[in-house]
Short mmCIF file of C-alpha atoms and ligand atoms in Angstrom, two decimals:
data_model
loop_
_atom_site.label_atom_id
_atom_site.label_comp_id
_atom_site.label_asym_id
_atom_site.label_seq_id
_atom_site.Cartn_x
_atom_site.Cartn_y
_atom_site.Cartn_z
CA UNK H 1 -1.05 0.82 -38.50
CA UNK H 2 -3.25 0.36 -35.18
CA UNK H 3 -6.74 2.39 -36.31
CA UNK H 4 -7.46 4.82 -34.13
CA UNK H 5 -11.24 5.57 -33.04
CA UNK H 6 -12.44 8.92 -33.73
CA UNK H 7 -15.94 10.34 -32.61
CA UNK H 8 -18.64 10.38 -35.33
CA UNK H 9 -19.41 13.22 -37.36
CA UNK H 10 -21.27 13.68 -40.20
CA UNK H 11 -20.44 16.30 -43.15
CA UNK H 12 -22.14 16.66 -46.57
CA UNK H 13 -22.41 19.18 -49.30
CA UNK H 14 -24.60 20.18 -51.93
CA UNK H 15 -23.84 22.10 -55.02
CA UNK H 16 -25.53 25.59 -55.77
CA UNK H 17 -25.61 24.76 -59.34
CA UNK H 18 -29.11 25.24 -60.46
CA UNK H 19 -32.51 24.99 -58.39
CA UNK H 20 -32.70 21.93 -55.80
CA UNK H 21 -34.54 19.10 -57.15
CA UNK H 22 -36.40 15.92 -55.59
CA UNK H 23 -33.31 13.93 -56.54
CA UNK H 24 -31.37 15.99 -53.98
CA UNK H 25 -34.00 16.08 -51.78
CA UNK H 26 -34.40 12.29 -51.20
CA UNK H 27 -31.30 11.16 -51.62
CA UNK H 28 -29.20 13.55 -49.73
CA UNK H 29 -31.27 16.46 -47.69
CA UNK H 30 -33.89 13.69 -46.06
CA UNK H 31 -30.98 11.67 -44.83
CA UNK H 32 -29.54 14.67 -43.44
CA UNK H 33 -32.44 15.83 -41.31
CA UNK H 34 -32.30 12.48 -39.90
CA UNK H 35 -29.26 12.05 -38.60
CA UNK H 36 -29.82 15.33 -37.20
CA UNK H 37 -32.05 14.21 -35.48
CA UNK H 38 -29.52 10.45 -33.90
CA UNK H 39 -27.29 12.83 -31.31
CA UNK H 40 -24.30 13.17 -33.88
CA UNK H 41 -22.24 16.40 -34.57
CA UNK H 42 -23.76 17.23 -38.17
CA UNK H 43 -22.12 19.88 -40.50
CA UNK H 44 -23.53 20.47 -44.10
CA UNK H 45 -22.01 22.85 -46.68
CA UNK H 46 -23.46 24.74 -49.63
CA UNK H 47 -20.42 24.06 -51.74
CA UNK H 48 -19.87 26.62 -54.00
CA UNK H 49 -16.70 25.91 -54.72
CA UNK H 50 -17.77 22.77 -56.15
CA UNK H 51 -20.55 24.80 -58.44
CA UNK H 52 -17.31 26.69 -60.15
CA UNK H 53 -15.88 23.88 -61.56
CA UNK H 54 -18.43 24.20 -64.55
CA UNK H 55 -19.35 28.22 -65.60
CA UNK H 56 -21.58 29.77 -63.22
CA UNK H 57 -22.88 33.20 -63.78
CA UNK H 58 -22.10 35.45 -60.60
CA UNK H 59 -25.13 36.79 -59.63
CA UNK H 60 -27.23 33.46 -60.40
CA UNK H 61 -24.32 31.92 -58.22
CA UNK H 62 -24.86 34.11 -55.25
CA UNK H 63 -28.68 33.81 -55.43
CA UNK H 64 -28.41 29.97 -55.72
CA UNK H 65 -26.21 29.99 -52.81
CA UNK H 66 -29.25 31.34 -50.92
CA UNK H 67 -31.80 29.27 -51.89
CA UNK H 68 -30.04 25.97 -51.76
CA UNK H 69 -29.20 27.75 -47.78
CA UNK H 70 -33.14 28.37 -47.76
CA UNK H 71 -34.27 24.91 -48.92
CA UNK H 72 -32.17 23.14 -46.30
CA UNK H 73 -33.59 25.52 -43.74
CA UNK H 74 -36.98 24.76 -45.07
CA UNK H 75 -36.37 21.23 -45.28
CA UNK H 76 -35.43 20.90 -41.78
CA UNK H 77 -31.80 21.65 -41.52
CA UNK H 78 -31.73 23.68 -38.10
CA UNK H 79 -28.82 26.31 -38.13
CA UNK H 80 -28.45 25.94 -34.48
CA UNK H 81 -28.52 22.12 -33.89
CA UNK H 82 -26.71 21.72 -36.97
CA UNK H 83 -23.27 23.58 -38.43
CA UNK H 84 -24.49 25.14 -41.74
CA UNK H 85 -22.38 27.36 -43.86
CA UNK H 86 -20.78 27.95 -47.29
CA UNK H 87 -17.80 26.52 -48.12
CA UNK H 88 -15.79 29.75 -49.74
CA UNK H 89 -15.64 31.38 -46.17
CA UNK H 90 -14.07 28.73 -44.54
CA UNK H 91 -10.68 29.15 -47.00
CA UNK H 92 -9.22 25.61 -45.37
CA UNK H 93 -11.69 23.74 -47.46
CA UNK H 94 -9.02 25.36 -50.76
CA UNK H 95 -5.64 24.74 -48.35
CA UNK H 96 -6.57 21.00 -47.46
CA UNK H 97 -7.44 20.48 -51.38
CA UNK H 98 -4.10 21.35 -52.22
CA UNK H 99 -2.35 19.08 -50.03
CA UNK H 100 -4.34 16.36 -51.21
CA UNK H 101 -3.87 17.44 -55.04
CA UNK H 102 -0.63 16.74 -54.14
CA UNK H 103 -1.96 12.65 -52.22
CA UNK H 104 -3.70 11.78 -54.98
CA UNK H 105 -2.42 9.88 -58.16
CA UNK H 106 -3.93 11.08 -61.53
CA UNK H 107 -4.81 7.66 -62.00
CA UNK H 108 -7.28 7.23 -59.69
CA UNK H 109 -8.88 10.92 -60.99
CA UNK H 110 -9.25 9.02 -63.90
CA UNK H 111 -11.01 6.49 -62.79
CA UNK H 112 -13.88 9.10 -61.84
CA UNK H 113 -17.09 8.34 -63.81
CA UNK H 114 -18.48 11.52 -62.94
CA UNK H 115 -15.78 13.30 -64.48
CA UNK H 116 -16.19 10.91 -67.16
CA UNK H 117 -20.25 12.29 -67.54
CA UNK H 118 -20.19 15.70 -66.74
CA UNK H 119 -16.72 16.50 -69.32
CA UNK H 120 -18.24 14.22 -72.06
CA UNK H 121 -16.58 13.83 -75.21
CA UNK H 122 -15.28 17.35 -74.40
CA UNK H 123 -12.74 16.36 -71.96
CA UNK H 124 -9.91 18.56 -73.26
CA UNK H 125 -11.97 21.35 -72.82
CA UNK H 126 -13.32 21.14 -69.11
CA UNK H 127 -11.58 22.90 -66.49
CA UNK H 128 -9.03 21.44 -64.14
CA UNK H 129 -10.90 21.95 -60.87
CA UNK H 130 -13.70 19.58 -62.36
CA UNK H 131 -10.83 17.00 -62.66
CA UNK H 132 -9.93 17.80 -59.39
CA UNK H 133 -13.08 17.76 -58.22
CA UNK H 134 -12.75 14.57 -55.62
CA UNK H 135 -9.90 15.72 -54.22
CA UNK H 136 -11.57 19.14 -53.01
CA UNK H 137 -14.55 16.63 -51.83
CA UNK H 138 -12.10 14.74 -49.40
CA UNK H 139 -10.90 17.79 -48.52
CA UNK H 140 -14.41 19.12 -47.40
CA UNK H 141 -14.66 15.81 -45.16
CA UNK H 142 -11.84 15.33 -43.61
CA UNK H 143 -10.80 18.94 -42.48
CA UNK H 144 -13.75 17.88 -39.91
CA UNK H 145 -12.75 14.35 -39.40
CA UNK H 146 -15.78 13.61 -40.42
CA UNK H 147 -16.70 9.92 -40.14
CA UNK H 148 -20.14 9.44 -42.20
CA UNK H 149 -21.07 11.29 -45.27
CA UNK H 150 -24.85 10.88 -46.26
CA UNK H 151 -24.86 11.25 -50.10
CA UNK H 152 -27.12 10.05 -53.00
CA UNK H 153 -25.81 6.91 -54.91
CA UNK H 154 -23.88 9.13 -57.27
CA UNK H 155 -21.57 10.43 -54.95
CA UNK H 156 -20.41 7.11 -53.52
CA UNK H 157 -17.42 6.37 -55.62
CA UNK H 158 -16.64 10.00 -54.76
CA UNK H 159 -16.17 8.80 -51.06
CA UNK H 160 -14.24 6.45 -51.73
CA UNK H 161 -11.89 7.92 -53.26
CA UNK H 162 -12.02 10.24 -49.79
CA UNK H 163 -11.45 6.88 -48.44
CA UNK H 164 -8.02 5.99 -50.70
CA UNK H 165 -6.85 9.61 -50.15
CA UNK H 166 -7.12 9.68 -46.00
CA UNK H 167 -5.18 6.02 -46.34
CA UNK H 168 -2.39 7.25 -48.52
CA UNK H 169 -1.57 10.50 -46.69
CA UNK H 170 -1.66 8.28 -42.99
CA UNK H 171 0.30 6.27 -44.62
CA UNK H 172 2.69 8.46 -47.01
CA UNK H 173 3.56 10.50 -43.40
CA UNK H 174 3.78 7.74 -40.98
CA UNK H 175 0.28 9.44 -39.04
CA UNK H 176 -2.65 7.78 -38.10
CA UNK H 177 -4.59 11.49 -38.83
CA UNK H 178 -7.32 10.93 -41.08
CA UNK H 179 -10.49 8.77 -40.26
CA UNK H 180 -11.64 6.90 -42.94
CA UNK H 181 -15.50 8.15 -43.99
CA UNK H 182 -17.87 5.87 -44.56
CA UNK H 183 -20.13 6.48 -47.55
CA UNK H 184 -24.48 6.32 -45.74
CA UNK H 185 -26.35 5.77 -48.80
CA UNK H 186 -29.80 4.73 -47.25
CA UNK H 187 -33.80 5.01 -47.69
CA UNK H 188 -36.21 3.66 -50.78
CA UNK H 189 -34.29 6.50 -53.26
CA UNK H 190 -30.80 7.09 -53.37
CA UNK H 191 -30.22 7.28 -57.10
CA UNK H 192 -33.55 9.57 -58.56
CA UNK H 193 -33.86 9.08 -62.28
CA UNK H 194 -34.82 12.15 -65.06
CA UNK H 195 -38.39 11.69 -65.64
CA UNK H 196 -37.94 11.47 -69.40
CA UNK H 197 -35.38 8.92 -69.52
CA UNK H 198 -34.68 6.16 -66.95
CA UNK H 199 -31.07 5.33 -67.95
CA UNK H 200 -29.68 9.09 -67.05
CA UNK H 201 -30.10 10.52 -62.80
CA UNK H 202 -32.02 13.38 -62.14
CA UNK H 203 -30.00 16.78 -62.08
CA UNK H 204 -30.43 20.27 -61.20
CA UNK H 205 -28.33 21.02 -64.59
CA UNK H 206 -29.79 18.57 -66.37
CA UNK H 207 -31.30 19.82 -70.36
CA UNK H 208 -35.25 20.05 -69.55
CA UNK H 209 -36.56 21.14 -66.90
CA UNK H 210 -39.36 18.75 -67.83
CA UNK H 211 -36.91 15.94 -66.69
CA UNK H 212 -36.79 16.91 -62.96
CA UNK H 213 -38.66 18.13 -60.21
CA UNK H 214 -37.31 21.35 -58.97
CA UNK H 215 -38.23 22.14 -55.25
CA UNK H 216 -39.67 24.97 -56.16
CA UNK H 217 -41.90 23.95 -58.56
CA UNK H 218 -45.94 25.09 -58.02
CA UNK H 219 -48.94 22.15 -57.92
CA UNK H 220 -49.63 22.51 -61.35
CA UNK H 221 -46.60 22.06 -62.43
CA UNK H 222 -45.44 18.88 -60.82
CA UNK H 223 -48.79 17.60 -61.88
CA UNK H 224 -48.18 18.32 -65.86
CA UNK H 225 -44.23 16.56 -65.16
CA UNK H 226 -45.47 13.52 -63.74
CA UNK H 227 -48.31 13.23 -66.35
CA UNK H 228 -45.34 13.94 -68.54
CA UNK H 229 -43.14 11.15 -67.22
CA UNK H 230 -42.39 8.66 -69.79
CA UNK H 231 -43.84 5.38 -68.96
CA UNK H 232 -44.10 1.56 -70.17
CA UNK H 233 -47.58 0.64 -71.52
CA UNK H 234 -47.85 -1.90 -68.73
CA UNK H 235 -50.11 -1.82 -65.33
CA UNK H 236 -47.82 -1.74 -62.42
CA UNK H 237 -46.72 -4.98 -61.38
CA UNK H 238 -47.85 -6.97 -57.90
CA UNK H 239 -44.19 -7.77 -56.94
CA UNK H 240 -40.70 -5.09 -56.78
CA UNK H 241 -38.81 -7.76 -58.62
CA UNK H 242 -40.77 -7.36 -61.37
CA UNK H 243 -40.10 -3.63 -61.82
CA UNK H 244 -36.42 -4.62 -63.54
CA UNK H 245 -36.09 -3.70 -67.40
CA UNK H 246 -38.83 -1.10 -66.40
CA UNK H 247 -36.43 1.90 -65.56
CA UNK H 248 -39.18 4.66 -65.81
CA UNK H 249 -41.90 2.74 -63.55
CA UNK H 250 -39.16 1.43 -60.88
CA UNK H 251 -38.26 4.75 -60.41
CA UNK H 252 -41.51 6.13 -59.94
CA UNK H 253 -42.48 3.90 -57.37
CA UNK H 254 -39.10 4.65 -55.66
CA UNK H 255 -40.02 7.91 -55.62
CA UNK H 256 -43.59 7.37 -54.12
CA UNK H 257 -41.81 5.42 -51.61
CA UNK H 258 -39.40 8.39 -50.44
CA UNK H 259 -41.99 10.67 -50.40
CA UNK H 260 -44.38 8.66 -48.30
CA UNK H 261 -41.02 6.96 -46.40
CA UNK H 262 -42.24 3.63 -47.12
CA UNK H 263 -40.63 0.85 -48.73
CA UNK H 264 -41.02 0.04 -52.39
CA UNK H 265 -42.73 -3.18 -51.25
CA UNK H 266 -46.04 -1.14 -49.87
CA UNK H 267 -46.30 0.93 -52.48
CA UNK H 268 -46.32 -2.00 -54.75
CA UNK H 269 -48.92 -3.92 -52.29
CA UNK H 270 -50.72 -0.76 -52.91
CA UNK H 271 -51.22 -0.18 -56.39
CA UNK H 272 -50.16 -3.70 -57.70
CA UNK H 273 -52.42 -4.16 -61.16
CA UNK H 274 -53.05 0.08 -61.48
CA UNK H 275 -52.26 1.92 -63.93
CA UNK H 276 -50.50 4.97 -64.54
CA UNK H 277 -53.95 7.22 -65.08
CA UNK H 278 -54.15 6.22 -61.06
CA UNK H 279 -51.01 5.88 -60.09
CA UNK H 280 -49.68 9.38 -61.72
CA UNK H 281 -52.00 11.57 -60.26
CA UNK H 282 -51.95 9.83 -56.61
CA UNK H 283 -47.90 10.15 -57.02
CA UNK H 284 -48.01 14.03 -57.74
CA UNK H 285 -50.64 14.42 -55.16
CA UNK H 286 -48.31 13.04 -52.42
CA UNK H 287 -45.18 15.30 -53.96
CA UNK H 288 -47.87 18.33 -53.68
CA UNK H 289 -48.11 17.57 -49.91
CA UNK H 290 -44.43 17.21 -48.91
CA UNK H 291 -42.79 19.80 -51.07
CA UNK H 292 -45.28 22.41 -50.46
CA UNK H 293 -45.22 23.36 -47.57
CA UNK H 294 -40.69 23.30 -47.93
CA UNK H 295 -41.56 25.39 -50.80
CA UNK H 296 -43.25 28.15 -48.92
CA UNK H 297 -41.19 28.05 -46.46
CA UNK H 298 -38.12 28.69 -48.63
CA UNK H 299 -40.04 31.66 -49.99
CA UNK H 300 -40.49 33.01 -47.13
CA UNK H 301 -36.55 32.79 -45.91
CA UNK H 302 -35.12 33.91 -49.60
CA UNK H 303 -37.14 37.21 -49.08
CA UNK H 304 -34.49 38.11 -46.30
CA UNK H 305 -31.61 37.86 -48.20
CA UNK H 306 -29.24 39.80 -45.28
CA UNK H 307 -30.73 36.99 -42.55
CA UNK H 308 -29.75 34.02 -44.84
CA UNK H 309 -26.24 35.91 -45.05
CA UNK H 310 -25.92 36.58 -41.51
CA UNK H 311 -26.41 32.84 -41.04
CA UNK H 312 -24.11 31.13 -43.25
CA UNK H 313 -20.97 33.53 -41.83
CA UNK H 314 -22.40 32.27 -38.19
CA UNK H 315 -21.96 29.25 -39.43
CA UNK H 316 -19.14 29.34 -40.86
CA UNK H 317 -17.65 30.66 -37.91
CA UNK H 318 -18.25 27.66 -36.19
CA UNK H 319 -16.77 25.22 -39.11
CA UNK H 320 -13.73 27.52 -39.04
CA UNK H 321 -13.30 26.85 -35.04
CA UNK H 322 -13.34 23.04 -36.13
CA UNK H 323 -11.10 23.19 -39.38
CA UNK H 324 -8.51 25.78 -38.37
CA UNK H 325 -6.49 23.06 -35.78
CA UNK H 326 -6.91 20.06 -38.17
CA UNK H 327 -5.54 22.32 -40.82
CA UNK H 328 -2.72 23.53 -38.63
CA UNK H 329 -2.20 19.96 -37.73
CA UNK H 330 -2.00 18.52 -41.31
CA UNK H 331 0.37 21.44 -42.67
CA UNK H 332 2.26 20.40 -39.06
CA UNK H 333 2.91 16.66 -40.33
CA UNK H 334 3.48 17.67 -44.07
CA UNK H 335 6.51 19.85 -42.91
CA UNK H 336 4.98 23.26 -43.90
CA UNK H 337 5.95 26.11 -41.79
CA UNK H 338 3.36 28.48 -40.71
N1 LIG D 1 -31.06 11.84 -58.99
C1 LIG D 1 -30.07 11.96 -57.82
N2 LIG D 1 -30.65 10.98 -57.23
C2 LIG D 1 -30.23 10.78 -55.36
N3 LIG D 1 -29.67 11.44 -54.95
C3 LIG D 1 -28.87 12.46 -56.04
N4 LIG D 1 -28.14 13.48 -55.24
C4 LIG D 1 -27.98 14.37 -56.86
N5 LIG D 1 -28.70 13.87 -57.53
C5 LIG D 1 -29.70 13.45 -56.88
C6 LIG D 1 -27.87 14.07 -54.02
O1 LIG D 1 -27.35 15.02 -53.83
C7 LIG D 1 -26.07 15.48 -52.88
C8 LIG D 1 -25.46 16.81 -53.57
O2 LIG D 1 -25.22 16.72 -54.85
P1 LIG D 1 -24.52 17.57 -55.73
O3 LIG D 1 -25.28 18.87 -55.91
O4 LIG D 1 -23.68 18.17 -55.02
O5 LIG D 1 -24.02 16.88 -57.05
P2 LIG D 1 -24.63 16.08 -58.19
O6 LIG D 1 -24.87 15.02 -57.59
O7 LIG D 1 -23.51 16.73 -58.76
O8 LIG D 1 -26.02 17.07 -58.47
P3 LIG D 1 -26.87 17.58 -59.32
O9 LIG D 1 -28.43 17.98 -59.19
O10 LIG D 1 -26.57 16.19 -60.42
O11 LIG D 1 -26.18 18.91 -59.91
P4 LIG D 1 -25.54 19.33 -61.16
O12 LIG D 1 -26.25 19.27 -62.09
O13 LIG D 1 -25.33 20.71 -60.82
O14 LIG D 1 -24.40 18.54 -61.90
C9 LIG D 1 -25.42 14.39 -53.19
O15 LIG D 1 -25.66 13.51 -51.93
C10 LIG D 1 -25.98 13.63 -54.14
O16 LIG D 1 -25.75 12.11 -54.87
#
């Protein structure tokens, strides 16, 4: 089938399953802001339906949704230039997800490493929603005919599955209807690791608060967390290649590079031979310099929940205007009478 040309359009989402972390910021949000400045149509979403795939206290979910919305705006997402809203306000996400549940194959879902990581040994007791999560994510993206999806490294497999779903739908129904979206995984910190264990990624819902930097952490907490971050006894090497096999050191260099917006090579050029006693305070200072204006603005925005709700509702109206005709055409292709 000859590929149809789709207008470039960016979609990405973030779960309100806890406070935003430095991983979310460097892996995703920074890229979202960059793409907003490239003259593209950008659609960003607080994906509350994804959050409830694991238990969420209702009051905390409401607060978390507003907090993520505030974090996105404070980081530079402009609710006028981008379409910014929370997912459950646009019911077309769930409707298209059902259709995709009927397109995706069980064998594909069984290969998803995130499900295996999150469900752990107790997979029998995981929610069906956690298992079907990638079909909802495909719906989030394809509902807008998005072509580019800026994400951290951990979401690459889900964007690839989205392409598989689009391709199978187009093939099964003989319709060149959905684009095959590209993951956009860029920057020096596409997979920020846990500060206490360099083999696991930094997560909002990780067990200990000491393993992550939260966007709302104050300067003392950030300094303490970096001071206590696990490292090896060696000083920083004089080449980036020499960081291989030193996951914690590599992670802290990547975080520094992400925050400073430079390459890891530039960080190594500046700090080669330095011990942790010099590098960690410099890293903490840089993190505070970058994050404190954002957290101050987040707190200001969070003090007015009604305004955040108004912005989400307005964003949802704009999202709905794009999504409804695409869902209607999908239903027609599938043969659903409406
Ligand atoms: N550690 C990370 N490094 C780089 N990017 C990351 N992202 C998440 N963690 C890192 C990126 O942030 C975006 C939003 O992620 P999400 O909230 O939808 O889901 P997640 O990847 O499951 O994030 P968490 O923080 O690990 O949440 P919990 O603990 O609730 O599951 C995505 O683009 C993701 O790649």
